[in-house]
Amino acid sequence: KGLWINYVMLGHVRIGKFNVGQKLFAWTMIAAVTCITASGFVLMFRGFFSQDVQELCRFAHAASFVVIGVFLIIHLYLALLPMNRPALYAMFRDGTLPAEFVKHHHPIWYEKLSGSKK
């Protein structure tokens, strides 16, 4: 529900430094890169593997590439949303975010940094 409110409705939910969507994105990318690397290794040394394993690895390699491509396009789109601009600017400048932005967009993280409880 929080992902829907945050990314589709462009609202704000009570989150920490990273939301569930960011964590799922990271783990999906880790799995896809691992899969594309392992299947690429098998395809590179295909003389040591059976035809069935090669076909499975060819499919896994292609599917992982598609997942990575789609996720990167989605990631770029979400990073360029107007609500994420301060974080985008901070990333390419000095790396600091205004305290009000953190307080408004990441209240749990703000409470942890400031030591206050809501």
mmCIF file of C-alpha atoms in Angstrom:
data_model
loop_
_atom_site.group_PDB
_atom_site.id
_atom_site.type_symbol
_atom_site.label_atom_id
_atom_site.label_comp_id
_atom_site.label_asym_id
_atom_site.label_seq_id
_atom_site.Cartn_x
_atom_site.Cartn_y
_atom_site.Cartn_z
ATOM 1 C CA LYS A 1 0.000 0.000 0.000
ATOM 2 C CA GLY A 2 2.867 2.340 0.819
ATOM 3 C CA LEU A 3 4.437 1.771 -2.593
ATOM 4 C CA TRP A 4 1.153 2.662 -4.303
ATOM 5 C CA ILE A 5 0.817 5.866 -2.290
ATOM 6 C CA ASN A 6 4.475 6.816 -2.752
ATOM 7 C CA TYR A 7 4.997 6.065 -6.458
ATOM 8 C CA VAL A 8 1.560 6.170 -8.082
ATOM 9 C CA MET A 9 -0.363 8.687 -5.985
ATOM 10 C CA LEU A 10 2.870 10.682 -5.405
ATOM 11 C CA GLY A 11 2.016 10.975 -1.736
ATOM 12 C CA HIS A 12 4.086 10.456 1.383
ATOM 13 C CA VAL A 13 4.161 7.462 3.666
ATOM 14 C CA ARG A 14 5.995 6.888 6.912
ATOM 15 C CA ILE A 15 9.280 5.305 5.797
ATOM 16 C CA GLY A 16 12.894 5.186 6.843
ATOM 17 C CA LYS A 17 15.898 5.834 4.643
ATOM 18 C CA PHE A 18 14.799 3.208 2.075
ATOM 19 C CA ASN A 19 11.281 2.061 1.263
ATOM 20 C CA VAL A 20 10.161 -1.453 0.365
ATOM 21 C CA GLY A 21 10.311 -0.721 -3.368
ATOM 22 C CA GLN A 22 13.947 0.367 -3.157
ATOM 23 C CA LYS A 23 14.846 -2.769 -1.215
ATOM 24 C CA LEU A 24 12.992 -5.039 -3.662
ATOM 25 C CA PHE A 25 14.690 -3.279 -6.556
ATOM 26 C CA ALA A 26 18.125 -3.824 -5.023
ATOM 27 C CA TRP A 27 17.526 -7.518 -4.333
ATOM 28 C CA THR A 28 16.042 -8.082 -7.802
ATOM 29 C CA MET A 29 19.071 -6.457 -9.414
ATOM 30 C CA ILE A 30 21.448 -8.542 -7.282
ATOM 31 C CA ALA A 31 19.625 -11.724 -8.319
ATOM 32 C CA ALA A 32 19.486 -10.730 -12.007
ATOM 33 C CA VAL A 33 23.174 -9.775 -12.168
ATOM 34 C CA THR A 34 24.132 -13.011 -10.414
ATOM 35 C CA CYS A 35 21.989 -14.992 -12.854
ATOM 36 C CA ILE A 36 23.328 -13.225 -15.930
ATOM 37 C CA THR A 37 26.916 -13.754 -14.691
ATOM 38 C CA ALA A 38 26.461 -17.460 -13.900
ATOM 39 C CA SER A 39 24.589 -18.194 -17.123
ATOM 40 C CA GLY A 40 27.177 -16.224 -19.094
ATOM 41 C CA PHE A 41 29.916 -18.341 -17.572
ATOM 42 C CA VAL A 42 28.113 -21.517 -18.678
ATOM 43 C CA LEU A 43 27.547 -20.120 -22.174
ATOM 44 C CA MET A 44 31.155 -19.039 -22.450
ATOM 45 C CA PHE A 45 32.385 -22.551 -21.605
ATOM 46 C CA ARG A 46 29.524 -24.440 -23.236
ATOM 47 C CA GLY A 47 31.729 -27.365 -24.244
ATOM 48 C CA PHE A 48 31.689 -28.529 -20.633
ATOM 49 C CA PHE A 49 27.891 -28.494 -20.281
ATOM 50 C CA SER A 50 25.051 -30.514 -21.814
ATOM 51 C CA GLN A 51 22.705 -29.103 -24.441
ATOM 52 C CA ASP A 52 19.831 -28.926 -21.927
ATOM 53 C CA VAL A 53 21.904 -26.872 -19.489
ATOM 54 C CA GLN A 54 22.987 -24.563 -22.310
ATOM 55 C CA GLU A 55 19.391 -23.947 -23.384
ATOM 56 C CA LEU A 56 18.320 -23.249 -19.810
ATOM 57 C CA CYS A 57 21.225 -20.847 -19.353
ATOM 58 C CA ARG A 58 20.488 -19.105 -22.652
ATOM 59 C CA PHE A 59 16.908 -18.494 -21.468
ATOM 60 C CA ALA A 60 18.065 -17.354 -17.998
ATOM 61 C CA HIS A 61 20.641 -15.040 -19.582
ATOM 62 C CA ALA A 62 18.071 -13.423 -21.885
ATOM 63 C CA ALA A 63 15.411 -13.162 -19.158
ATOM 64 C CA SER A 64 17.898 -11.570 -16.748
ATOM 65 C CA PHE A 65 18.871 -9.037 -19.409
ATOM 66 C CA VAL A 66 15.224 -8.091 -19.925
ATOM 67 C CA VAL A 67 14.633 -7.760 -16.164
ATOM 68 C CA ILE A 68 17.710 -5.541 -15.774
ATOM 69 C CA GLY A 69 16.692 -3.378 -18.744
ATOM 70 C CA VAL A 70 13.105 -2.902 -17.579
ATOM 71 C CA PHE A 71 14.134 -2.207 -13.996
ATOM 72 C CA LEU A 72 16.723 0.365 -15.073
ATOM 73 C CA ILE A 73 14.155 2.233 -17.172
ATOM 74 C CA ILE A 74 11.701 2.238 -14.242
ATOM 75 C CA HIS A 75 14.499 3.321 -11.901
ATOM 76 C CA LEU A 76 15.392 6.281 -14.116
ATOM 77 C CA TYR A 77 11.758 7.330 -14.407
ATOM 78 C CA LEU A 78 11.205 7.233 -10.647
ATOM 79 C CA ALA A 79 14.480 9.035 -9.947
ATOM 80 C CA LEU A 80 13.423 11.912 -12.180
ATOM 81 C CA LEU A 81 10.009 12.464 -10.568
ATOM 82 C CA PRO A 82 9.676 16.000 -9.196
ATOM 83 C CA MET A 83 9.327 14.730 -5.621
ATOM 84 C CA ASN A 84 12.795 13.121 -5.886
ATOM 85 C CA ARG A 85 14.620 16.125 -7.356
ATOM 86 C CA PRO A 86 16.261 17.295 -4.091
ATOM 87 C CA ALA A 87 17.783 13.844 -3.620
ATOM 88 C CA LEU A 88 18.897 13.794 -7.256
ATOM 89 C CA TYR A 89 20.556 17.197 -6.913
ATOM 90 C CA ALA A 90 22.209 16.193 -3.625
ATOM 91 C CA MET A 91 23.610 13.053 -5.231
ATOM 92 C CA PHE A 92 25.437 15.050 -7.896
ATOM 93 C CA ARG A 93 26.517 17.927 -5.666
ATOM 94 C CA ASP A 94 27.707 17.617 -2.081
ATOM 95 C CA GLY A 95 25.603 14.625 -0.964
ATOM 96 C CA THR A 96 23.561 16.457 1.645
ATOM 97 C CA LEU A 97 19.793 16.743 1.793
ATOM 98 C CA PRO A 98 17.906 19.590 3.452
ATOM 99 C CA ALA A 99 16.626 18.592 6.889
ATOM 100 C CA GLU A 100 13.062 19.583 5.962
ATOM 101 C CA PHE A 101 13.122 17.270 2.929
ATOM 102 C CA VAL A 102 14.292 14.343 5.069
ATOM 103 C CA LYS A 103 11.720 15.182 7.764
ATOM 104 C CA HIS A 104 8.895 15.289 5.216
ATOM 105 C CA HIS A 105 9.860 12.363 2.969
ATOM 106 C CA HIS A 106 11.696 10.001 5.376
ATOM 107 C CA PRO A 107 10.259 10.624 8.867
ATOM 108 C CA ILE A 108 11.616 7.445 10.487
ATOM 109 C CA TRP A 109 15.128 8.183 9.209
ATOM 110 C CA TYR A 110 14.808 11.802 10.380
ATOM 111 C CA GLU A 111 13.835 10.678 13.878
ATOM 112 C CA LYS A 112 16.800 8.329 13.966
ATOM 113 C CA LEU A 113 19.215 11.060 12.825
ATOM 114 C CA SER A 114 17.861 13.762 15.108
ATOM 115 C CA GLY A 115 17.258 11.515 18.123
ATOM 116 C CA SER A 116 13.680 12.727 18.503
ATOM 117 C CA LYS A 117 10.528 10.638 18.739
ATOM 118 C CA LYS A 118 7.267 11.654 17.141
#
